Amino acid sequence: FIRHLRAVQLKSPAKAPCFEECDSDEDGTRLKHRPLSFDEIDEERDPERIDDKDVLCVELAGLTHDLGHGPFSHMFEEYMNHSRSQERADGQKRKPFCHEEMSAKLLDQLLRVNNIDIAKYTPRLNRKDIEFVKILMTGLADNARWQEDKWGRPESKRYLLEIVANKRNGLDVDKFDYFCRDSLSMHGNIPAHVPVMRIIGSSRIIPAKSTIGYQEKTAHDILKVFQFRTTMHTEAYQHHTTKVVERMVQDALAAAEDQFSIEGAGGRFIKLKDCDTDLEAYAKLGDWILNAIESCPTQHSEAARILKRIRTRKFYKCVGDPVRLLTSSSRGTIEKEIKAQILDDDDGGGTWQNDVAVVITSIVSTPADTLLASAPSPAAKRVPSRIGSTCSTMEGKRRLMAGHHMSIL
């Protein structure tokens, strides 16, 4: 199967030998050298601004930033939050699931369970450095407060947060890594037209704004990054068949969640939808859960039936044309409004409410004019506006996809 591509591997079963034996939690291994490249480039230009502890923290963040991904990557996150939305409808309030936050929790768990004393293991690090690693993993919004006492660094080093998880403009080594990885898995080669190392080599620290900027000469290269991102989302990550398969897997998990349990701390068994409450149970999750469900068809009859439809490529059928949503609303509101248009309750449509699924895709590119360019002089310049207009933010591109759950048409 094509690995690391959540439901894409179920949509397009094909071999990718170089990743055949890899699991999704190994993402950081390949990412390890890219944050170091970013730091080493900057260190040569501003040696007083980056020390070896900073480099080590960025390396650790690169290695551990995706620990919190569940089976099938982001799809499991969508499943968890869909379950929570159902609970909120019943009056229960639970915080939305976020894999970045789970990564931070699992990092603490790894250190605690393995009795790793950071100061003893490597004298260069202390507890504040681990807290800094966690914020490097999750990223920080531009308007968020800097916590120097907690992270052990002045705000002048805020730019370090743009290396692994860039919340300012989305240009980070995580994106560079999965572009190369997924393109190799799907197409057999890395995207040569996206010059990753050239972009990294053009990076400069802009002290006045404590941010990372890029030379103007790479403006078109940066544009290619976001164009390629749009291509990957259109052809793979949010391809309409991928979204249908994802929804079918989510329906299978939802059908099995009350009977399917994972052993957690102290021998307690945790339901699938609650496994994030027990780190030991969550750490055991993997793509194997689908095989486990299929191996017990009598216990998980509905879930096994849906998974069999996926294996035999009897996917849900489209019963509505794609529509463009011009306003941003909650997922629940969107589903209700679209279902109301498709199903006429006066004609008995209420009977079919549970048999229609609304699938939403949203592909948004980052405008290039949010990326600062560094000129040879100390003053920083913005990427020319003509580049920004070419790479302006796309409207949310959303598709309506619905499927009949109860029978094969």
mmCIF file of C-alpha atoms in Angstrom:
data_model
loop_
_atom_site.group_PDB
_atom_site.id
_atom_site.type_symbol
_atom_site.label_atom_id
_atom_site.label_comp_id
_atom_site.label_asym_id
_atom_site.label_seq_id
_atom_site.Cartn_x
_atom_site.Cartn_y
_atom_site.Cartn_z
ATOM 1 C CA PHE A 1 0.000 0.000 0.000
ATOM 2 C CA ILE A 2 0.973 3.639 -0.351
ATOM 3 C CA ARG A 3 1.961 4.416 3.216
ATOM 4 C CA HIS A 4 1.563 7.653 5.227
ATOM 5 C CA LEU A 5 -1.340 8.777 3.022
ATOM 6 C CA ARG A 6 -4.224 7.838 5.340
ATOM 7 C CA ALA A 7 -7.191 6.655 3.197
ATOM 8 C CA VAL A 8 -5.309 7.266 -0.054
ATOM 9 C CA GLN A 9 -3.682 3.869 0.454
ATOM 10 C CA LEU A 10 -7.147 2.282 0.473
ATOM 11 C CA LYS A 11 -8.270 4.292 -2.547
ATOM 12 C CA SER A 12 -5.148 3.510 -4.617
ATOM 13 C CA PRO A 13 -3.612 0.178 -3.535
ATOM 14 C CA ALA A 14 -0.119 0.302 -5.055
ATOM 15 C CA LYS A 15 3.352 -0.636 -3.932
ATOM 16 C CA ALA A 16 5.990 1.888 -2.944
ATOM 17 C CA PRO A 17 9.010 -0.321 -2.098
ATOM 18 C CA CYS A 18 11.074 2.305 -0.326
ATOM 19 C CA PHE A 19 8.280 2.905 2.200
ATOM 20 C CA GLU A 20 6.828 -0.585 2.243
ATOM 21 C CA GLU A 21 8.012 -1.405 5.747
ATOM 22 C CA CYS A 22 7.556 2.068 7.250
ATOM 23 C CA ASP A 23 4.875 2.983 9.764
ATOM 24 C CA SER A 24 3.281 6.392 10.151
ATOM 25 C CA ASP A 25 5.059 7.112 13.439
ATOM 26 C CA GLU A 26 8.431 7.096 11.675
ATOM 27 C CA ASP A 27 7.825 10.451 9.980
ATOM 28 C CA GLY A 28 10.267 12.211 12.268
ATOM 29 C CA THR A 29 13.178 9.948 11.299
ATOM 30 C CA ARG A 30 13.263 11.330 7.797
ATOM 31 C CA LEU A 31 12.536 14.819 9.049
ATOM 32 C CA LYS A 32 15.484 14.837 11.411
ATOM 33 C CA HIS A 33 18.065 16.379 9.119
ATOM 34 C CA ARG A 34 15.898 19.100 7.650
ATOM 35 C CA PRO A 35 15.440 21.185 10.809
ATOM 36 C CA LEU A 36 19.199 20.891 11.364
ATOM 37 C CA SER A 37 19.832 22.178 7.863
ATOM 38 C CA PHE A 38 17.604 25.154 8.586
ATOM 39 C CA ASP A 39 19.392 25.925 11.822
ATOM 40 C CA GLU A 40 22.901 25.382 10.538
ATOM 41 C CA ILE A 41 22.287 27.777 7.666
ATOM 42 C CA ASP A 42 21.085 30.461 10.045
ATOM 43 C CA GLU A 43 23.795 29.750 12.597
ATOM 44 C CA GLU A 44 26.495 30.533 10.046
ATOM 45 C CA ARG A 45 24.993 33.982 9.524
ATOM 46 C CA ASP A 46 23.979 34.755 13.112
ATOM 47 C CA PRO A 47 26.158 32.620 15.395
ATOM 48 C CA GLU A 48 25.204 34.625 18.485
ATOM 49 C CA ARG A 49 21.492 33.996 17.933
ATOM 50 C CA ILE A 50 21.426 30.177 17.853
ATOM 51 C CA ASP A 51 23.176 27.860 20.305
ATOM 52 C CA ASP A 52 23.581 24.088 20.331
ATOM 53 C CA LYS A 53 20.604 23.688 22.684
ATOM 54 C CA ASP A 54 18.367 25.407 20.149
ATOM 55 C CA VAL A 55 19.576 23.062 17.418
ATOM 56 C CA LEU A 56 18.976 20.007 19.615
ATOM 57 C CA CYS A 57 15.480 21.211 20.583
ATOM 58 C CA VAL A 58 14.494 21.719 16.940
ATOM 59 C CA GLU A 59 15.855 18.255 16.138
ATOM 60 C CA LEU A 60 13.779 16.691 18.921
ATOM 61 C CA ALA A 61 10.693 18.569 17.748
ATOM 62 C CA GLY A 62 11.241 17.231 14.226
ATOM 63 C CA LEU A 63 11.545 13.689 15.542
ATOM 64 C CA THR A 64 8.485 13.781 17.802
ATOM 65 C CA HIS A 65 6.043 16.301 16.307
ATOM 66 C CA ASP A 66 3.813 13.587 14.768
ATOM 67 C CA LEU A 67 3.811 11.104 17.648
ATOM 68 C CA GLY A 68 0.182 12.034 18.301
ATOM 69 C CA HIS A 69 -1.166 10.880 14.953
ATOM 70 C CA GLY A 70 -3.599 8.002 15.269
ATOM 71 C CA PRO A 71 -4.336 5.311 12.683
ATOM 72 C CA PHE A 72 -4.597 6.728 9.158
ATOM 73 C CA SER A 73 -3.180 10.069 10.228
ATOM 74 C CA HIS A 74 -5.569 13.062 10.053
ATOM 75 C CA MET A 75 -8.527 10.851 9.260
ATOM 76 C CA PHE A 76 -8.516 9.467 12.802
ATOM 77 C CA GLU A 77 -8.461 13.016 14.138
ATOM 78 C CA GLU A 78 -11.582 13.755 12.076
ATOM 79 C CA TYR A 79 -13.238 10.609 13.428
ATOM 80 C CA MET A 80 -12.490 11.593 17.025
ATOM 81 C CA ASN A 81 -13.842 15.104 16.568
ATOM 82 C CA HIS A 82 -16.932 13.858 14.751
ATOM 83 C CA SER A 83 -17.647 11.611 17.749
ATOM 84 C CA ARG A 84 -17.210 14.613 20.023
ATOM 85 C CA SER A 85 -19.604 16.685 17.910
ATOM 86 C CA GLN A 86 -22.240 13.967 18.377
ATOM 87 C CA GLU A 87 -21.656 14.057 22.132
ATOM 88 C CA ARG A 88 -21.950 17.854 22.186
ATOM 89 C CA ALA A 89 -25.317 17.505 20.470
ATOM 90 C CA ASP A 90 -26.364 15.360 23.449
ATOM 91 C CA GLY A 91 -25.257 18.027 25.910
ATOM 92 C CA GLN A 92 -21.808 16.650 26.751
ATOM 93 C CA LYS A 93 -18.826 18.970 26.403
ATOM 94 C CA ARG A 94 -15.418 17.615 25.432
ATOM 95 C CA LYS A 95 -12.407 19.436 24.121
ATOM 96 C CA PRO A 96 -11.710 18.809 20.396
ATOM 97 C CA PHE A 97 -8.975 16.264 19.749
ATOM 98 C CA CYS A 98 -5.706 17.686 18.390
ATOM 99 C CA HIS A 99 -2.836 15.428 17.338
ATOM 100 C CA GLU A 100 -0.222 18.133 18.069
ATOM 101 C CA GLU A 101 -1.343 18.309 21.692
ATOM 102 C CA MET A 102 -1.314 14.514 21.851
ATOM 103 C CA SER A 103 2.270 14.529 20.528
ATOM 104 C CA ALA A 104 3.309 16.761 23.419
ATOM 105 C CA LYS A 105 1.591 14.469 25.927
ATOM 106 C CA LEU A 106 3.230 11.367 24.450
ATOM 107 C CA LEU A 107 6.658 13.020 24.622
ATOM 108 C CA ASP A 108 6.150 13.535 28.362
ATOM 109 C CA GLN A 109 4.934 9.940 28.605
ATOM 110 C CA LEU A 110 8.056 8.627 26.852
ATOM 111 C CA LEU A 111 10.336 10.495 29.232
ATOM 112 C CA ARG A 112 8.372 9.412 32.290
ATOM 113 C CA VAL A 113 7.870 5.726 31.417
ATOM 114 C CA ASN A 114 11.507 5.266 30.418
ATOM 115 C CA ASN A 115 12.774 7.201 33.454
ATOM 116 C CA ILE A 116 14.770 9.602 31.300
ATOM 117 C CA ASP A 117 16.278 12.405 33.321
ATOM 118 C CA ILE A 118 16.939 15.013 30.670
ATOM 119 C CA ALA A 119 19.739 16.729 32.578
ATOM 120 C CA LYS A 120 21.451 13.387 33.174
ATOM 121 C CA TYR A 121 20.829 12.053 29.673
ATOM 122 C CA THR A 122 22.208 15.187 28.042
ATOM 123 C CA PRO A 123 23.490 17.990 30.305
ATOM 124 C CA ARG A 124 22.633 20.598 27.689
ATOM 125 C CA LEU A 125 18.885 20.225 28.225
ATOM 126 C CA ASN A 126 16.584 20.914 31.159
ATOM 127 C CA ARG A 127 12.836 20.877 31.748
ATOM 128 C CA LYS A 128 12.330 24.294 30.169
ATOM 129 C CA ASP A 129 13.954 22.995 27.013
ATOM 130 C CA ILE A 130 11.427 20.141 26.858
ATOM 131 C CA GLU A 131 8.614 22.664 27.195
ATOM 132 C CA PHE A 132 10.214 24.577 24.332
ATOM 133 C CA VAL A 133 10.348 21.378 22.256
ATOM 134 C CA LYS A 134 6.610 20.974 22.772
ATOM 135 C CA ILE A 135 5.810 24.488 21.574
ATOM 136 C CA LEU A 136 8.112 23.905 18.594
ATOM 137 C CA MET A 137 5.949 20.864 17.795
ATOM 138 C CA THR A 138 2.588 22.611 18.104
ATOM 139 C CA GLY A 139 3.553 26.048 16.785
ATOM 140 C CA LEU A 140 2.410 29.432 18.072
ATOM 141 C CA ALA A 141 0.090 31.974 16.501
ATOM 142 C CA ASP A 142 1.460 35.425 15.729
ATOM 143 C CA ASN A 143 -0.732 37.109 18.331
ATOM 144 C CA ALA A 144 -0.083 34.507 21.048
ATOM 145 C CA ARG A 145 1.841 35.599 24.139
ATOM 146 C CA TRP A 146 5.472 34.545 24.427
ATOM 147 C CA GLN A 147 6.246 32.743 27.731
ATOM 148 C CA GLU A 148 9.924 33.331 28.394
ATOM 149 C CA ASP A 149 9.847 31.862 31.921
ATOM 150 C CA LYS A 150 8.283 28.628 30.674
ATOM 151 C CA TRP A 151 10.406 28.138 27.543
ATOM 152 C CA GLY A 152 13.699 29.525 28.818
ATOM 153 C CA ARG A 153 14.274 31.800 25.820
ATOM 154 C CA PRO A 154 13.692 35.460 24.983
ATOM 155 C CA GLU A 155 11.074 36.402 22.404
ATOM 156 C CA SER A 156 13.894 37.326 20.030
ATOM 157 C CA LYS A 157 14.065 33.565 19.315
ATOM 158 C CA ARG A 158 10.440 33.341 18.287
ATOM 159 C CA TYR A 159 11.559 32.625 14.719
ATOM 160 C CA LEU A 160 12.607 29.110 15.811
ATOM 161 C CA LEU A 161 8.908 28.252 15.979
ATOM 162 C CA GLU A 162 8.668 28.713 12.208
ATOM 163 C CA ILE A 163 10.931 25.745 11.414
ATOM 164 C CA VAL A 164 8.866 22.646 12.294
ATOM 165 C CA ALA A 165 5.306 24.021 12.624
ATOM 166 C CA ASN A 166 5.029 27.454 11.032
ATOM 167 C CA LYS A 167 1.741 29.051 12.087
ATOM 168 C CA ARG A 168 2.621 32.364 10.419
ATOM 169 C CA ASN A 169 2.657 31.313 6.780
ATOM 170 C CA GLY A 170 2.796 27.503 6.651
ATOM 171 C CA LEU A 171 6.259 27.263 5.086
ATOM 172 C CA ASP A 172 8.057 24.732 7.274
ATOM 173 C CA VAL A 173 10.160 21.585 7.021
ATOM 174 C CA ASP A 174 7.207 19.378 7.919
ATOM 175 C CA LYS A 175 5.582 20.447 4.663
ATOM 176 C CA PHE A 176 8.829 20.010 2.715
ATOM 177 C CA ASP A 177 9.207 16.506 4.141
ATOM 178 C CA TYR A 178 5.743 15.172 3.375
ATOM 179 C CA PHE A 179 5.809 16.676 -0.106
ATOM 180 C CA CYS A 180 8.919 14.671 -0.927
ATOM 181 C CA ARG A 181 7.720 11.556 0.883
ATOM 182 C CA ASP A 182 4.220 11.467 -0.571
ATOM 183 C CA SER A 183 5.307 12.404 -4.092
ATOM 184 C CA LEU A 184 7.823 9.557 -3.990
ATOM 185 C CA SER A 185 5.134 7.164 -2.754
ATOM 186 C CA MET A 186 2.573 8.187 -5.359
ATOM 187 C CA HIS A 187 4.618 9.158 -8.402
ATOM 188 C CA GLY A 188 7.906 7.343 -7.851
ATOM 189 C CA ASN A 189 9.977 10.525 -7.611
ATOM 190 C CA ILE A 190 10.355 13.630 -5.518
ATOM 191 C CA PRO A 191 9.054 16.933 -6.949
ATOM 192 C CA ALA A 192 12.150 18.302 -8.681
ATOM 193 C CA HIS A 193 10.291 21.496 -9.589
ATOM 194 C CA VAL A 194 9.992 22.372 -5.879
ATOM 195 C CA PRO A 195 13.588 23.336 -4.918
ATOM 196 C CA VAL A 196 13.423 22.739 -1.179
ATOM 197 C CA MET A 197 17.109 23.239 -0.417
ATOM 198 C CA ARG A 198 17.247 26.400 -2.504
ATOM 199 C CA ILE A 199 14.388 27.852 -0.442
ATOM 200 C CA ILE A 200 16.061 26.842 2.815
ATOM 201 C CA GLY A 201 19.353 28.259 1.567
ATOM 202 C CA SER A 202 17.701 31.609 0.894
ATOM 203 C CA SER A 203 16.359 31.909 4.433
ATOM 204 C CA ARG A 204 17.431 34.758 6.689
ATOM 205 C CA ILE A 205 16.582 35.746 10.233
ATOM 206 C CA ILE A 206 14.868 39.135 10.349
ATOM 207 C CA PRO A 207 15.748 40.419 13.861
ATOM 208 C CA ALA A 208 13.321 43.340 13.825
ATOM 209 C CA LYS A 209 10.374 40.960 13.492
ATOM 210 C CA SER A 210 11.960 37.828 14.982
ATOM 211 C CA THR A 211 10.880 35.855 11.948
ATOM 212 C CA ILE A 212 12.381 33.914 9.056
ATOM 213 C CA GLY A 213 12.342 35.620 5.662
ATOM 214 C CA TYR A 214 13.359 34.544 2.189
ATOM 215 C CA GLN A 215 15.207 36.318 -0.582
ATOM 216 C CA GLU A 216 13.102 37.785 -3.365
ATOM 217 C CA LYS A 217 14.777 35.566 -5.947
ATOM 218 C CA THR A 218 12.977 32.542 -4.429
ATOM 219 C CA ALA A 219 9.498 34.109 -4.637
ATOM 220 C CA HIS A 220 8.492 31.899 -7.564
ATOM 221 C CA ASP A 221 10.002 28.843 -5.861
ATOM 222 C CA ILE A 222 7.861 29.521 -2.802
ATOM 223 C CA LEU A 223 4.866 29.952 -5.072
ATOM 224 C CA LYS A 224 5.595 26.485 -6.484
ATOM 225 C CA VAL A 225 5.473 25.026 -2.956
ATOM 226 C CA PHE A 226 1.893 26.149 -2.451
ATOM 227 C CA GLN A 227 0.896 25.256 -5.998
ATOM 228 C CA PHE A 228 2.233 21.753 -5.405
ATOM 229 C CA ARG A 229 0.363 21.626 -2.098
ATOM 230 C CA THR A 230 -2.865 22.444 -3.946
ATOM 231 C CA THR A 231 -2.079 19.731 -6.502
ATOM 232 C CA MET A 232 -1.469 17.108 -3.799
ATOM 233 C CA HIS A 233 -4.684 18.004 -1.986
ATOM 234 C CA THR A 234 -6.676 17.913 -5.219
ATOM 235 C CA GLU A 235 -5.204 14.682 -6.599
ATOM 236 C CA ALA A 236 -4.571 12.766 -3.378
ATOM 237 C CA TYR A 237 -5.332 14.067 0.100
ATOM 238 C CA GLN A 238 -8.795 15.454 -0.722
ATOM 239 C CA HIS A 239 -9.557 13.644 -3.950
ATOM 240 C CA HIS A 240 -13.285 12.904 -3.985
ATOM 241 C CA THR A 241 -12.746 9.128 -3.835
ATOM 242 C CA THR A 242 -10.283 9.540 -0.976
ATOM 243 C CA LYS A 243 -12.876 11.543 0.953
ATOM 244 C CA VAL A 244 -15.521 8.875 0.353
ATOM 245 C CA VAL A 245 -13.183 6.107 1.575
ATOM 246 C CA GLU A 246 -12.263 8.184 4.614
ATOM 247 C CA ARG A 247 -15.919 8.594 5.455
ATOM 248 C CA MET A 248 -16.492 4.858 5.095
ATOM 249 C CA VAL A 249 -13.589 4.074 7.447
ATOM 250 C CA GLN A 250 -14.926 6.626 9.933
ATOM 251 C CA ASP A 251 -18.375 5.024 9.730
ATOM 252 C CA ALA A 252 -16.783 1.615 10.353
ATOM 253 C CA LEU A 253 -14.932 2.916 13.402
ATOM 254 C CA ALA A 254 -18.094 4.576 14.701
ATOM 255 C CA ALA A 255 -20.038 1.329 14.262
ATOM 256 C CA ALA A 256 -17.422 -0.611 16.243
ATOM 257 C CA GLU A 257 -16.473 1.984 18.861
ATOM 258 C CA ASP A 258 -18.765 0.720 21.632
ATOM 259 C CA GLN A 259 -17.551 -2.896 21.350
ATOM 260 C CA PHE A 260 -13.919 -2.287 20.368
ATOM 261 C CA SER A 261 -11.644 -1.579 23.341
ATOM 262 C CA ILE A 262 -7.915 -1.057 23.905
ATOM 263 C CA GLU A 263 -6.133 -2.096 27.081
ATOM 264 C CA GLY A 264 -4.783 0.936 28.877
ATOM 265 C CA ALA A 265 -3.025 1.744 32.142
ATOM 266 C CA GLY A 266 -3.769 -0.587 35.033
ATOM 267 C CA GLY A 267 -5.396 -3.161 32.761
ATOM 268 C CA ARG A 268 -8.434 -0.980 32.118
ATOM 269 C CA PHE A 269 -10.108 -1.332 28.731
ATOM 270 C CA ILE A 270 -10.781 1.947 26.962
ATOM 271 C CA LYS A 271 -13.342 2.436 24.195
ATOM 272 C CA LEU A 272 -11.926 3.510 20.871
ATOM 273 C CA LYS A 273 -13.506 6.964 20.949
ATOM 274 C CA ASP A 274 -12.104 7.569 24.460
ATOM 275 C CA CYS A 275 -8.599 6.207 23.909
ATOM 276 C CA ASP A 276 -7.057 9.697 23.992
ATOM 277 C CA THR A 277 -7.879 9.788 27.707
ATOM 278 C CA ASP A 278 -5.359 6.992 28.344
ATOM 279 C CA LEU A 279 -1.902 7.490 26.817
ATOM 280 C CA GLU A 280 -0.960 3.834 27.194
ATOM 281 C CA ALA A 281 -4.037 2.766 25.240
ATOM 282 C CA TYR A 282 -3.549 5.466 22.619
ATOM 283 C CA ALA A 283 0.071 4.453 22.025
ATOM 284 C CA LYS A 284 -1.115 0.963 21.046
ATOM 285 C CA LEU A 285 -3.331 2.194 18.231
ATOM 286 C CA GLY A 286 -2.327 1.500 14.647
ATOM 287 C CA ASP A 287 -3.729 0.671 11.228
ATOM 288 C CA TRP A 288 -4.140 -2.866 12.571
ATOM 289 C CA ILE A 289 -7.479 -1.915 14.139
ATOM 290 C CA LEU A 290 -9.211 -2.391 10.779
ATOM 291 C CA ASN A 291 -7.860 -5.935 10.518
ATOM 292 C CA ALA A 292 -8.980 -6.584 14.092
ATOM 293 C CA ILE A 293 -12.505 -5.407 13.295
ATOM 294 C CA GLU A 294 -12.651 -7.522 10.135
ATOM 295 C CA SER A 295 -11.401 -10.586 12.008
ATOM 296 C CA CYS A 296 -14.474 -10.493 14.291
ATOM 297 C CA PRO A 297 -17.371 -10.013 11.843
ATOM 298 C CA THR A 298 -19.966 -11.410 14.231
ATOM 299 C CA GLN A 299 -19.003 -8.941 16.976
ATOM 300 C CA HIS A 300 -18.626 -5.975 14.617
ATOM 301 C CA SER A 301 -21.056 -6.942 11.864
ATOM 302 C CA GLU A 302 -21.912 -3.461 10.581
ATOM 303 C CA ALA A 303 -18.307 -2.223 10.768
ATOM 304 C CA ALA A 304 -17.009 -5.367 9.053
ATOM 305 C CA ARG A 305 -19.626 -4.991 6.317
ATOM 306 C CA ILE A 306 -18.502 -1.425 5.562
ATOM 307 C CA LEU A 307 -14.844 -2.461 5.502
ATOM 308 C CA LYS A 308 -15.676 -5.306 3.124
ATOM 309 C CA ARG A 309 -17.265 -2.768 0.802
ATOM 310 C CA ILE A 310 -13.986 -0.822 0.830
ATOM 311 C CA ARG A 311 -11.927 -3.944 0.086
ATOM 312 C CA THR A 312 -14.212 -4.832 -2.823
ATOM 313 C CA ARG A 313 -14.356 -1.176 -3.983
ATOM 314 C CA LYS A 314 -18.105 -0.859 -3.530
ATOM 315 C CA PHE A 315 -17.810 2.731 -2.374
ATOM 316 C CA TYR A 316 -20.617 5.043 -1.364
ATOM 317 C CA LYS A 317 -22.301 6.613 -4.376
ATOM 318 C CA CYS A 318 -22.645 10.298 -5.101
ATOM 319 C CA VAL A 319 -26.278 11.430 -4.849
ATOM 320 C CA GLY A 320 -25.686 15.167 -5.137
ATOM 321 C CA ASP A 321 -23.660 17.530 -7.252
ATOM 322 C CA PRO A 322 -20.649 19.336 -5.741
ATOM 323 C CA VAL A 323 -21.634 22.707 -4.309
ATOM 324 C CA ARG A 324 -19.515 25.712 -3.387
ATOM 325 C CA LEU A 325 -20.024 27.055 0.106
ATOM 326 C CA LEU A 326 -19.464 30.796 0.278
ATOM 327 C CA THR A 327 -19.839 31.146 4.043
ATOM 328 C CA SER A 328 -17.954 29.482 6.861
ATOM 329 C CA SER A 329 -20.214 27.540 9.211
ATOM 330 C CA SER A 330 -19.805 24.632 11.570
ATOM 331 C CA ARG A 331 -19.674 21.183 10.059
ATOM 332 C CA GLY A 332 -22.923 20.237 11.776
ATOM 333 C CA THR A 333 -24.763 23.249 10.346
ATOM 334 C CA ILE A 334 -23.454 22.572 6.839
ATOM 335 C CA GLU A 335 -24.516 18.919 6.984
ATOM 336 C CA LYS A 336 -28.030 19.793 8.149
ATOM 337 C CA GLU A 337 -28.551 22.430 5.466
ATOM 338 C CA ILE A 338 -27.315 20.230 2.627
ATOM 339 C CA LYS A 339 -29.255 17.198 3.818
ATOM 340 C CA ALA A 340 -32.396 19.345 4.017
ATOM 341 C CA GLN A 341 -31.980 20.222 0.340
ATOM 342 C CA ILE A 342 -31.402 16.598 -0.704
ATOM 343 C CA LEU A 343 -33.973 14.909 1.486
ATOM 344 C CA ASP A 344 -37.552 16.085 1.488
ATOM 345 C CA ASP A 345 -39.100 15.125 4.822
ATOM 346 C CA ASP A 346 -42.583 15.431 3.354
ATOM 347 C CA ASP A 347 -41.728 12.557 1.024
ATOM 348 C CA GLY A 348 -40.395 10.418 3.796
ATOM 349 C CA GLY A 349 -36.862 11.777 3.584
ATOM 350 C CA GLY A 350 -36.525 11.567 7.341
ATOM 351 C CA THR A 351 -36.258 7.795 6.994
ATOM 352 C CA TRP A 352 -33.013 8.249 5.046
ATOM 353 C CA GLN A 353 -31.304 10.807 7.292
ATOM 354 C CA ASN A 354 -28.759 8.272 8.518
ATOM 355 C CA ASP A 355 -28.101 6.980 5.022
ATOM 356 C CA VAL A 356 -26.681 10.191 3.573
ATOM 357 C CA ALA A 357 -23.226 11.523 4.414
ATOM 358 C CA VAL A 358 -21.993 15.018 3.591
ATOM 359 C CA VAL A 359 -18.267 15.189 2.856
ATOM 360 C CA ILE A 360 -16.541 18.578 2.818
ATOM 361 C CA THR A 361 -13.184 19.395 1.289
ATOM 362 C CA SER A 362 -11.347 22.655 1.761
ATOM 363 C CA ILE A 363 -8.203 23.450 -0.203
ATOM 364 C CA VAL A 364 -6.653 26.802 0.672
ATOM 365 C CA SER A 365 -3.270 28.085 -0.479
ATOM 366 C CA THR A 366 -1.239 30.588 1.521
ATOM 367 C CA PRO A 367 -0.791 33.989 -0.166
ATOM 368 C CA ALA A 368 2.846 34.644 -1.002
ATOM 369 C CA ASP A 369 2.723 38.206 0.262
ATOM 370 C CA THR A 370 2.718 36.886 3.833
ATOM 371 C CA LEU A 371 6.275 35.675 3.284
ATOM 372 C CA LEU A 372 8.914 38.272 4.049
ATOM 373 C CA ALA A 373 11.958 38.458 1.793
ATOM 374 C CA SER A 374 15.391 39.402 3.133
ATOM 375 C CA ALA A 375 17.527 41.721 1.051
ATOM 376 C CA PRO A 376 21.354 41.950 1.381
ATOM 377 C CA SER A 377 20.885 45.103 3.431
ATOM 378 C CA PRO A 378 19.560 44.897 7.024
ATOM 379 C CA ALA A 379 16.162 46.184 5.889
ATOM 380 C CA ALA A 380 13.668 43.494 4.961
ATOM 381 C CA LYS A 381 11.403 43.733 1.962
ATOM 382 C CA ARG A 382 8.120 42.084 1.159
ATOM 383 C CA VAL A 383 7.655 39.701 -1.710
ATOM 384 C CA PRO A 384 6.463 41.873 -4.669
ATOM 385 C CA SER A 385 2.691 42.287 -4.737
ATOM 386 C CA ARG A 386 2.479 40.809 -8.234
ATOM 387 C CA ILE A 387 3.579 37.487 -6.741
ATOM 388 C CA GLY A 388 1.013 37.835 -3.976
ATOM 389 C CA SER A 389 -1.800 38.412 -6.432
ATOM 390 C CA THR A 390 -0.774 35.361 -8.448
ATOM 391 C CA CYS A 391 -0.836 33.233 -5.305
ATOM 392 C CA SER A 392 -3.868 34.768 -3.642
ATOM 393 C CA THR A 393 -5.886 32.685 -1.222
ATOM 394 C CA MET A 394 -8.259 30.343 -3.000
ATOM 395 C CA GLU A 395 -11.873 30.196 -1.913
ATOM 396 C CA GLY A 396 -12.646 27.118 0.120
ATOM 397 C CA LYS A 397 -13.237 24.437 -2.484
ATOM 398 C CA ARG A 398 -15.793 22.045 -1.071
ATOM 399 C CA ARG A 399 -17.549 19.033 -2.483
ATOM 400 C CA LEU A 400 -20.766 17.353 -1.526
ATOM 401 C CA MET A 401 -20.460 13.612 -1.481
ATOM 402 C CA ALA A 402 -23.137 11.343 -0.135
ATOM 403 C CA GLY A 403 -23.503 7.603 0.130
ATOM 404 C CA HIS A 404 -26.139 4.957 0.728
ATOM 405 C CA HIS A 405 -25.056 3.036 3.819
ATOM 406 C CA MET A 406 -27.704 0.356 3.976
ATOM 407 C CA SER A 407 -27.480 -1.469 0.673
ATOM 408 C CA ILE A 408 -25.309 -1.733 -2.402
ATOM 409 C CA LEU A 409 -27.052 -0.074 -5.321
#
